[in-house]
mmCIF file of C-alpha atoms in Angstrom:
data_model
loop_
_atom_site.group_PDB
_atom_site.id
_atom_site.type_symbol
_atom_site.label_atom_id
_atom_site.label_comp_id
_atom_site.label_asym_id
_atom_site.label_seq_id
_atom_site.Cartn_x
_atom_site.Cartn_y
_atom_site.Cartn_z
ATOM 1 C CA UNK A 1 42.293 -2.707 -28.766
ATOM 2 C CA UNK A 2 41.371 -6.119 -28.194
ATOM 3 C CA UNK A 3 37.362 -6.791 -28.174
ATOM 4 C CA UNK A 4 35.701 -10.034 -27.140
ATOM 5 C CA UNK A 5 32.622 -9.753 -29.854
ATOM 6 C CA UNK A 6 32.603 -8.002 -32.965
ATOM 7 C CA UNK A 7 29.173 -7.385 -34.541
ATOM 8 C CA UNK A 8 28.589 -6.687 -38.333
ATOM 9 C CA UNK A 9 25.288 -5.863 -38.960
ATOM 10 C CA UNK A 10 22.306 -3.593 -38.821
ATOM 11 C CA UNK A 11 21.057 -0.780 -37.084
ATOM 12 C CA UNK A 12 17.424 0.386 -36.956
ATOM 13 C CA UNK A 13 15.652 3.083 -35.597
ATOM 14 C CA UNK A 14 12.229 1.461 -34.265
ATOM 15 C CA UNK A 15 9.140 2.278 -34.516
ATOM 16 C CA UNK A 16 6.641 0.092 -32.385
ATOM 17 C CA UNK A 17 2.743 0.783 -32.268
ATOM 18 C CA UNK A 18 1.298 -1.043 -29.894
ATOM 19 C CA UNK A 19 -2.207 -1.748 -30.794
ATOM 20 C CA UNK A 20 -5.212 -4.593 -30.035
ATOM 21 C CA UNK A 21 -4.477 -6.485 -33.508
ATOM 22 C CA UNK A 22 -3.457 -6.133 -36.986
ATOM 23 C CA UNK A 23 -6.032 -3.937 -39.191
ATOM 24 C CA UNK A 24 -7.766 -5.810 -42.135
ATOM 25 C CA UNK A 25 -6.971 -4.363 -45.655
ATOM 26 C CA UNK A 26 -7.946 -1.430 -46.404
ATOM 27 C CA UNK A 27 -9.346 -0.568 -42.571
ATOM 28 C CA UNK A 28 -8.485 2.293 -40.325
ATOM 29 C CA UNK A 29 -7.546 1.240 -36.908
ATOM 30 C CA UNK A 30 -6.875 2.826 -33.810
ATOM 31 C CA UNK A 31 -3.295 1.897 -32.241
ATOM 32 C CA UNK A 32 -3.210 2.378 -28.322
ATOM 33 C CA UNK A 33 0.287 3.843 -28.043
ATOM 34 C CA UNK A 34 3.264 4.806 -29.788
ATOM 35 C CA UNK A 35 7.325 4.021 -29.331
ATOM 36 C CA UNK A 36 10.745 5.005 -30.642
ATOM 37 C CA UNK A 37 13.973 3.741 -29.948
ATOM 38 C CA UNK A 38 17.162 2.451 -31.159
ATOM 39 C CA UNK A 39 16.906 -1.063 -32.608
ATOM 40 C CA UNK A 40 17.985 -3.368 -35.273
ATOM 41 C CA UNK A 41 19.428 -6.925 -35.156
ATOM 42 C CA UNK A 42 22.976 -6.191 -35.198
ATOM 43 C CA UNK A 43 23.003 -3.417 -32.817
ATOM 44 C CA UNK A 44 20.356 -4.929 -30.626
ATOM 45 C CA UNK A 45 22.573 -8.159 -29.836
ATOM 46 C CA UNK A 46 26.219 -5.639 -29.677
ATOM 47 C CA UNK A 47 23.971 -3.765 -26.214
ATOM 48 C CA UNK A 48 22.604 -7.285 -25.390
ATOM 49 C CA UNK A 49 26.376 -8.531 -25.340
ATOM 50 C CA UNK A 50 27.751 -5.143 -23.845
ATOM 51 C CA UNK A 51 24.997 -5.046 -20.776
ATOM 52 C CA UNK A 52 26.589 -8.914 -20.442
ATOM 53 C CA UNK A 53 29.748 -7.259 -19.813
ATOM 54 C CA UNK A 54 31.490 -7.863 -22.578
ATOM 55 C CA UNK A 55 33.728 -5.499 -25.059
ATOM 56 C CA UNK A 56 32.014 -5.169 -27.924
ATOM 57 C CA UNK A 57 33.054 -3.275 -31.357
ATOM 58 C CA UNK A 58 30.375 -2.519 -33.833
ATOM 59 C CA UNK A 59 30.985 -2.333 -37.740
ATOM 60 C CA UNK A 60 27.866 -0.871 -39.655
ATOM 61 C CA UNK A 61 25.933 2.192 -41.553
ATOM 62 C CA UNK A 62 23.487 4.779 -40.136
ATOM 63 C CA UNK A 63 22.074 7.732 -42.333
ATOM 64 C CA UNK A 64 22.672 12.002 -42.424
ATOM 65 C CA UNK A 65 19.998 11.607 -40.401
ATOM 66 C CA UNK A 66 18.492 12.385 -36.822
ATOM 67 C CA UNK A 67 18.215 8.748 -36.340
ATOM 68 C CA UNK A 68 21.676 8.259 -37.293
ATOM 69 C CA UNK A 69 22.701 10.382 -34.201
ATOM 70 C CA UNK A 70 20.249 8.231 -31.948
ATOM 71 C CA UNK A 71 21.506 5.000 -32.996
ATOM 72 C CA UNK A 72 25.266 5.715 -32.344
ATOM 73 C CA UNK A 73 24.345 7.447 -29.054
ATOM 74 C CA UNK A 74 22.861 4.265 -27.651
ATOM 75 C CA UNK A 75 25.785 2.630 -28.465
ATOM 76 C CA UNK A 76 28.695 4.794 -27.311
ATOM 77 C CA UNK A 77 26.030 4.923 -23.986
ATOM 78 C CA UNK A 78 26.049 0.773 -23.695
ATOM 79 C CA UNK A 79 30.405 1.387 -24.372
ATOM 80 C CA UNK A 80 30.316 -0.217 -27.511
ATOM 81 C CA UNK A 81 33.666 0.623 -29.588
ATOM 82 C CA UNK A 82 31.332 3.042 -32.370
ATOM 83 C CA UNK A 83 34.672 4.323 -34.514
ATOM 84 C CA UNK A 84 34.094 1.874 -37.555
ATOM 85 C CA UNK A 85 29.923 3.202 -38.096
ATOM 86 C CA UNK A 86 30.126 5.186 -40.681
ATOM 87 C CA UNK A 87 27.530 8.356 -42.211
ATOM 88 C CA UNK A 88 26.261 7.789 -45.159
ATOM 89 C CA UNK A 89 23.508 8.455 -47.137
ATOM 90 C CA UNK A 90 20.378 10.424 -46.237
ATOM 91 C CA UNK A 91 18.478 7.591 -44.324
ATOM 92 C CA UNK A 92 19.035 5.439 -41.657
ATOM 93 C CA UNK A 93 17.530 2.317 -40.975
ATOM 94 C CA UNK A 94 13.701 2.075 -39.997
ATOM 95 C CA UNK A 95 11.488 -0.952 -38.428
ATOM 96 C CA UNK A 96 7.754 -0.585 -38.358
ATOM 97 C CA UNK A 97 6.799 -2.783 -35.787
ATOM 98 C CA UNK A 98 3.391 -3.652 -34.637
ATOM 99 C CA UNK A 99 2.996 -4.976 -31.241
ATOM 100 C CA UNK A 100 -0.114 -6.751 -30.237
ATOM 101 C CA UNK A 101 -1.666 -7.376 -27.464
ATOM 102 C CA UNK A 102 -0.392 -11.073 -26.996
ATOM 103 C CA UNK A 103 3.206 -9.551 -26.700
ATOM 104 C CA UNK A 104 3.726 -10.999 -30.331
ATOM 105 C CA UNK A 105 4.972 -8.737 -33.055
ATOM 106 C CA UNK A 106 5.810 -7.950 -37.038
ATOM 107 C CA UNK A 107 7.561 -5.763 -38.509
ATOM 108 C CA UNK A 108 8.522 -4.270 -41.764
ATOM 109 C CA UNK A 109 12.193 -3.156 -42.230
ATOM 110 C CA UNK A 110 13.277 -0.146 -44.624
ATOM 111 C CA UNK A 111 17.028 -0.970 -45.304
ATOM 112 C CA UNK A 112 18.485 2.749 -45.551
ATOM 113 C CA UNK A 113 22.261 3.232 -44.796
ATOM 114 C CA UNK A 114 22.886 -0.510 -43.471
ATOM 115 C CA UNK A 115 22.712 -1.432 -47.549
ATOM 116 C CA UNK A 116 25.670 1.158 -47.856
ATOM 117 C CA UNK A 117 28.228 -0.915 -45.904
ATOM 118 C CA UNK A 118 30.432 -2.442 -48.639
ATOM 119 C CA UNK A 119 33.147 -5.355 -48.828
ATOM 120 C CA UNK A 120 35.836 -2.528 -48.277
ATOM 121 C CA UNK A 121 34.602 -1.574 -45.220
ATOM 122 C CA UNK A 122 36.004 -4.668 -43.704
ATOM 123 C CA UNK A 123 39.123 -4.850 -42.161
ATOM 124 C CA UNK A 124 41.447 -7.697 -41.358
ATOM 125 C CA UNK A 125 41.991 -5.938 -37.740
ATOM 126 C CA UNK A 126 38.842 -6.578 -36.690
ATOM 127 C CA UNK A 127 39.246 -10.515 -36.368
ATOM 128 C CA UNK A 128 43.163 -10.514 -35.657
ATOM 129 C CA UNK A 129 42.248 -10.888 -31.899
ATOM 130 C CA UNK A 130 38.894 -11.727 -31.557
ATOM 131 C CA UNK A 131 37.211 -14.833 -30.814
ATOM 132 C CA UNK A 132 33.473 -14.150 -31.699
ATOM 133 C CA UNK A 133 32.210 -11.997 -34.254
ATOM 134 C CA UNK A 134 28.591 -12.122 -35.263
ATOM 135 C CA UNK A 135 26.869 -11.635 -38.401
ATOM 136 C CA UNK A 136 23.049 -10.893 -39.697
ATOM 137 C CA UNK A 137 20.855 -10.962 -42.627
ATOM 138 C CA UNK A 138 20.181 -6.938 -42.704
ATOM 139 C CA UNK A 139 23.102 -5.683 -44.568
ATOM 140 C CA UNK A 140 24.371 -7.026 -47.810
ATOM 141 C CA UNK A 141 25.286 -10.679 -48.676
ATOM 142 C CA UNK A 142 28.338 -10.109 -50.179
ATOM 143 C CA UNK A 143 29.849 -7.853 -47.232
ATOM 144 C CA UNK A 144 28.619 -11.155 -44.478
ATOM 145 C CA UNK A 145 30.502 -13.749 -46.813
ATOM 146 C CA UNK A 146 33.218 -11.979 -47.462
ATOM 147 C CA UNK A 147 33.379 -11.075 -44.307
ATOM 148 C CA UNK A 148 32.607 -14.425 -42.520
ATOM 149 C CA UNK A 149 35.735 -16.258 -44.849
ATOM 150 C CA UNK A 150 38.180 -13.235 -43.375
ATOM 151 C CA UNK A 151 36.866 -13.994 -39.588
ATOM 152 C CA UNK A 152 37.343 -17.788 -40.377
ATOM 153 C CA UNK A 153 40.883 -17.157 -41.984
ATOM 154 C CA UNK A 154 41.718 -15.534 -38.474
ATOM 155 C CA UNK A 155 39.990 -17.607 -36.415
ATOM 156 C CA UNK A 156 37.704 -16.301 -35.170
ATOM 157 C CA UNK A 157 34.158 -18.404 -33.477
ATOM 158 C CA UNK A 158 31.489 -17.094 -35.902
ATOM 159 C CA UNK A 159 27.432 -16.789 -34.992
ATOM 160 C CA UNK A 160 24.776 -16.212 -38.033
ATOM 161 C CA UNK A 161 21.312 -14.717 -37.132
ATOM 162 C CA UNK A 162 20.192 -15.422 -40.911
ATOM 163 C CA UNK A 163 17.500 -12.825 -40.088
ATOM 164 C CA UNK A 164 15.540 -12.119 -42.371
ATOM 165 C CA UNK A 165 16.397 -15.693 -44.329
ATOM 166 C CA UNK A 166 17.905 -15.795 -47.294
ATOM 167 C CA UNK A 167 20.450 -18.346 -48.907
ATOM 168 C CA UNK A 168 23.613 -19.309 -47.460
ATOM 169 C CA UNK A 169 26.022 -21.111 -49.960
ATOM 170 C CA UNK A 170 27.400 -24.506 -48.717
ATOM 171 C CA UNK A 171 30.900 -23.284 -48.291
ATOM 172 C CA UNK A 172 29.909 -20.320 -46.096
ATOM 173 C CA UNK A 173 27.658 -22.623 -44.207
ATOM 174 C CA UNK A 174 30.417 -24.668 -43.679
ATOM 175 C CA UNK A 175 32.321 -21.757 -42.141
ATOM 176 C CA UNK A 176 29.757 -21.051 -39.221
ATOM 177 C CA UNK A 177 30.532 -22.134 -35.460
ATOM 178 C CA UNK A 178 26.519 -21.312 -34.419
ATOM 179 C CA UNK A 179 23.786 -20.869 -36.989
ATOM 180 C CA UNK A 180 20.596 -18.898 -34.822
ATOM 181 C CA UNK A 181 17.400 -19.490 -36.504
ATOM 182 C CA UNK A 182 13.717 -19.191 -35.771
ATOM 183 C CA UNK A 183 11.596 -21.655 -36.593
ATOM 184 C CA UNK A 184 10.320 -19.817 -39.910
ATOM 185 C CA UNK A 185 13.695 -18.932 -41.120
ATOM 186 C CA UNK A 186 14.496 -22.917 -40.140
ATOM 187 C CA UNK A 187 11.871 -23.724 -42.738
ATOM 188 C CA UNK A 188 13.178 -21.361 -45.352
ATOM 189 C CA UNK A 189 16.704 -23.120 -44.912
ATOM 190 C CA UNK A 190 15.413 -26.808 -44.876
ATOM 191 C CA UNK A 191 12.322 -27.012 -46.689
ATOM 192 C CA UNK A 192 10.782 -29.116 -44.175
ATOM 193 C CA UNK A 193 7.657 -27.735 -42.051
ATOM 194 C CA UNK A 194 7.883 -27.449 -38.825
ATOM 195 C CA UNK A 195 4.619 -28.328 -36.685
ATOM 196 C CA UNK A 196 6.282 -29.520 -33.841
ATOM 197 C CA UNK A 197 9.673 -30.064 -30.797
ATOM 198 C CA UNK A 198 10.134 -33.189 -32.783
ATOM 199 C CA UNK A 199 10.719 -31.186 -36.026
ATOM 200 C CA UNK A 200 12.622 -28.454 -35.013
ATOM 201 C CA UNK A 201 15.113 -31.348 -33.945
ATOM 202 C CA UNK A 202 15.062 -32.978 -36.987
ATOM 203 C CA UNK A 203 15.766 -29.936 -39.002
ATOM 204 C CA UNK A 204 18.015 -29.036 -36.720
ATOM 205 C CA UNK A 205 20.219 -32.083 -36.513
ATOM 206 C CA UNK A 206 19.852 -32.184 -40.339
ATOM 207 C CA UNK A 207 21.053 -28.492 -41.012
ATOM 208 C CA UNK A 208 24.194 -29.701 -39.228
ATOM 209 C CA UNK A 209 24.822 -33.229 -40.890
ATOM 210 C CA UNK A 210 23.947 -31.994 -44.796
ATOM 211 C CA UNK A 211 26.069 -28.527 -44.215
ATOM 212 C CA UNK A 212 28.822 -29.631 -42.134
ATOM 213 C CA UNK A 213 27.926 -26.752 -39.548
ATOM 214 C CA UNK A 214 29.612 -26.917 -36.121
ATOM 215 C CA UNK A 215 26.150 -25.976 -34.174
ATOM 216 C CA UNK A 216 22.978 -25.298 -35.149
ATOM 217 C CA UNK A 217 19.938 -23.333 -32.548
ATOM 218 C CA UNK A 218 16.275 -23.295 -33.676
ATOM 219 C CA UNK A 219 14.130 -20.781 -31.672
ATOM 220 C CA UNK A 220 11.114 -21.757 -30.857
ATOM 221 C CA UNK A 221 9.650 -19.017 -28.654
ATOM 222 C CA UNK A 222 7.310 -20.014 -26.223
ATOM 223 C CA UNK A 223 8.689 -23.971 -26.943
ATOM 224 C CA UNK A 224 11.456 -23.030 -25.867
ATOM 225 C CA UNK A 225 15.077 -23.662 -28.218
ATOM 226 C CA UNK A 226 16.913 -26.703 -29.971
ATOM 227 C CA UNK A 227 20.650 -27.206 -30.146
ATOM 228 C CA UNK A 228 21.602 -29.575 -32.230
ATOM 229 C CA UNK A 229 25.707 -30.605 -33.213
ATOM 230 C CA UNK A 230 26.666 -33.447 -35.445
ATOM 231 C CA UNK A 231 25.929 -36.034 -32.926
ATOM 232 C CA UNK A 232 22.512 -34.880 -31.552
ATOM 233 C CA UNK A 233 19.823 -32.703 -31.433
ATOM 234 C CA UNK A 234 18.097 -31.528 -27.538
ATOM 235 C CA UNK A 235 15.075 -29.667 -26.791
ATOM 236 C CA UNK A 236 15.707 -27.257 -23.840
ATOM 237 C CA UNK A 237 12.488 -25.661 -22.592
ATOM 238 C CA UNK A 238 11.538 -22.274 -22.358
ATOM 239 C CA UNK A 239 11.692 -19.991 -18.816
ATOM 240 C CA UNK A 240 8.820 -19.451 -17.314
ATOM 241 C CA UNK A 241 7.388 -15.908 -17.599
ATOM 242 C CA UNK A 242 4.926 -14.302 -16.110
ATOM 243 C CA UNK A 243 3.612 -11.904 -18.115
ATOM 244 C CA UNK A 244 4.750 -11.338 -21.747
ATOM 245 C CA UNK A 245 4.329 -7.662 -22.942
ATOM 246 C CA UNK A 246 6.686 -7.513 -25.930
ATOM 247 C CA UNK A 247 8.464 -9.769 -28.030
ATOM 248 C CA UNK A 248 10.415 -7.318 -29.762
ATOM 249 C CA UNK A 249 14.225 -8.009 -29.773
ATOM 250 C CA UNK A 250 14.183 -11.448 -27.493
ATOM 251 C CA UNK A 251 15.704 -13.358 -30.231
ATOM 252 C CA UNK A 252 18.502 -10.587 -30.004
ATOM 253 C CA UNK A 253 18.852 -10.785 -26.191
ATOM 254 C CA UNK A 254 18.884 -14.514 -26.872
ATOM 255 C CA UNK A 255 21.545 -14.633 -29.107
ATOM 256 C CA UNK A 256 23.707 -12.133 -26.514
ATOM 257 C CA UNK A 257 23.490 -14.700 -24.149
ATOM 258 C CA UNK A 258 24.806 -17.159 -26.319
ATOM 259 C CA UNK A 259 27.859 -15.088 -27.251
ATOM 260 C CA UNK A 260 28.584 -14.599 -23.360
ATOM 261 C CA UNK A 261 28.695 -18.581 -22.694
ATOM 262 C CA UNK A 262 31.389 -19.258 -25.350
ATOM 263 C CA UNK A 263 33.004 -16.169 -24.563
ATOM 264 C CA UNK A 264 33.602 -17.840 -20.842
ATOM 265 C CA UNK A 265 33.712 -20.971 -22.235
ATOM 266 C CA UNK A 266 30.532 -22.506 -21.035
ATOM 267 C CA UNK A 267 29.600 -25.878 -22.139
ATOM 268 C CA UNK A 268 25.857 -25.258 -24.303
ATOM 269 C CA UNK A 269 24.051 -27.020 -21.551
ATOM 270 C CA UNK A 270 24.736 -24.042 -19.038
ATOM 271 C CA UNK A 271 24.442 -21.762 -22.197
ATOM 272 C CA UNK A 272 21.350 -22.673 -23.916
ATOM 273 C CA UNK A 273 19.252 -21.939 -20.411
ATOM 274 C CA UNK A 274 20.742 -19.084 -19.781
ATOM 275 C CA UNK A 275 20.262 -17.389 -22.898
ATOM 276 C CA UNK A 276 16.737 -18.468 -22.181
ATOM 277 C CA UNK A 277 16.583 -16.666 -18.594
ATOM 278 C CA UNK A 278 17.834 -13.283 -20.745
ATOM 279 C CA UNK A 279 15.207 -13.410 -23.642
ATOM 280 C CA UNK A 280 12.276 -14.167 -20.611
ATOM 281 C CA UNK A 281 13.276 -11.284 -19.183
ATOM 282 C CA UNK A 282 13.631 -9.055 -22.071
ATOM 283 C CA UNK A 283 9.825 -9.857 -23.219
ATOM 284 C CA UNK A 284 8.706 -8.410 -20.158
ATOM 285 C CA UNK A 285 9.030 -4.883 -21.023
ATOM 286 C CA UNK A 286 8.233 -2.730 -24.131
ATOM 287 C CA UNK A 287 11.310 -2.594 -26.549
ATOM 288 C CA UNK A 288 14.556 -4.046 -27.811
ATOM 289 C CA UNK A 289 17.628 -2.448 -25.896
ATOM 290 C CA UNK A 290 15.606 -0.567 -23.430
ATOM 291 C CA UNK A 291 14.519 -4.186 -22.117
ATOM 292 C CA UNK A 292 17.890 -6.272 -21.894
ATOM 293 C CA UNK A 293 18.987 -7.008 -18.562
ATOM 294 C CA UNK A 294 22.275 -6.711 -17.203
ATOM 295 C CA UNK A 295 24.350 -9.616 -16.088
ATOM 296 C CA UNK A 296 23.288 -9.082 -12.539
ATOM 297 C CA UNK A 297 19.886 -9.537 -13.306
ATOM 298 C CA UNK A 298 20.215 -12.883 -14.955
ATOM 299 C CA UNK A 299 23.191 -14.389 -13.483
ATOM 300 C CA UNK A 300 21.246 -16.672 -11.085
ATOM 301 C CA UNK A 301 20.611 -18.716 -13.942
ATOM 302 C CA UNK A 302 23.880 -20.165 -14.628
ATOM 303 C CA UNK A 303 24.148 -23.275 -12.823
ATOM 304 C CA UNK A 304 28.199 -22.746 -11.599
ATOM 305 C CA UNK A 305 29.308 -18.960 -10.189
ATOM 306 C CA UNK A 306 32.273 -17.412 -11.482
#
């Protein structure tokens, strides 16, 4: 079956405590309320892309676990193609995340069954007919590399959420259509602080030039997002919202909007905004899926109609 995204990657069960602020070592504090739901980068931005309407196939690990069971439910329930997950080990993935009471968030990730997906797990039929598959940084580095050079030998468009950051060789850089970064894991990548719009765009614009990557996004929450290409870097500003209750998963929802532009073949000034109306409306709920609006909820912010 032919699928418009395929998603290698993570998925977590969550774990969100929403609570006042973080304790102080060693200090007992009081959280005001407690959440659980399916999460994790990977299959946070496979719902985000399926609620877009797209058809979505996931490849990834849960455990022999009840959280295994949760995680593929919400899947198969958001009609993502589920037959490549595979069982194995006792644990599935868990994220501790503590949500304050700015909307902002951290969170601590235990890497259970998504560190049992290995390099034989990945099939050349996933990227014979597909023109977007995206990648994170939860499962192993081997499996995304070998698995980015098989999508790129196919031809496949290819997104990196290098989430958490860790090194990406030159060649493999070289290989991705859309590198999706925040503006910490920006840092990590370029050794060069960023303070400011006018540094984002720099590091940006540099990412692209020293690495020979096609396009490269810096998130920059409430700033807003960069795009830079080989040619330029632009700041496009943030949606207005409201009220922000959490920030859990809006890079995700971001990065689902993304995948629908090139999908339809948007140019990235239509994209970039719209995947900006989709994250502002995901951080105005608790959770990651749970919060993701459908394409009828956002599609007044696309600046043509289908």
């Amino acid at each position: 079956m032919k699928h418009d995204v395929v998603v290698i990657g993570s998925l977590n069960y969550d774990i969100l405590i929403q609570q006042d602020r973080l304790p102080y070592v060693g200090e007992t504090f009081i959280g005001n309320e407690l959440l659980m739901m399916p999460g994790g980068k990977g299959a946070n931005q496979a719902v985000q892309c399926a609620k877009l309407g797209l058809n979505v196939k996931f490849i990834g690990c849960v455990g022999n676990d009840i959280y295994g069971g949760e995680l593929l439910k919400s899947l198969i329930n958001n009609n993502i193609a589920t037959d490549d997950i595979y069982q194995r080990g006792p644990n599935s993935g868990i994220g501790i995340v503590q949500i304050l009471a700015s909307g902002d968030y951290c969170s601590t990730i235990i890497k259970g069954a998504n560190y049992l997906l290995t390099k034989n797990d990945i099939k050349d039929t996933f990227f014979t007919h597909t023109k977007l598959v995206i990648f994170q940084s939860e499962v192993p580095v081997d499996v995304v590399e070998y698995a980015i050079e098989r999508a790129k030998f196919y031809g496949s468009q290819i997104i990196v959420n290098n989430a958490p950051a860790r090194h990406i060789p030159t060649e493999i850089l070289a290989k991705i259509d859309y590198l999706i970064i925040n503006e910490t894991e920006a840092t990590f990548m370029s050794n060069q602080d960023i303070v400011s719009i006018d540094d984002a765009q720099s590091c940006a614009y540099t990412l692209c030039r020293n690495h020979n990557i096609k396009n490269v996004i810096i998130t920059l929450g409430e700033q807003g997002a960069i795009h830079a290409d080989e040619n330029k870097a632009l700041h496009y500003p943030a949606v207005f919202c409201p009220q922000v209750i959490d920030t859990t998963g809006a890079g995700d929802s971001f990065i689902g909007g993304i995948a629908w532009g090139i999908i339809h073949n948007r140019p990235i000034a239509q994209i970039m905004p719209f995947a900006a109306e989709i994250s502002a409306y995901s951080i105005q709920k608790y959770g990651g899926q749970s919060s993701f609006p459908l394409l009828s909820d956002v599609k007044h912010a696309l600046k043509t109609s289908d």
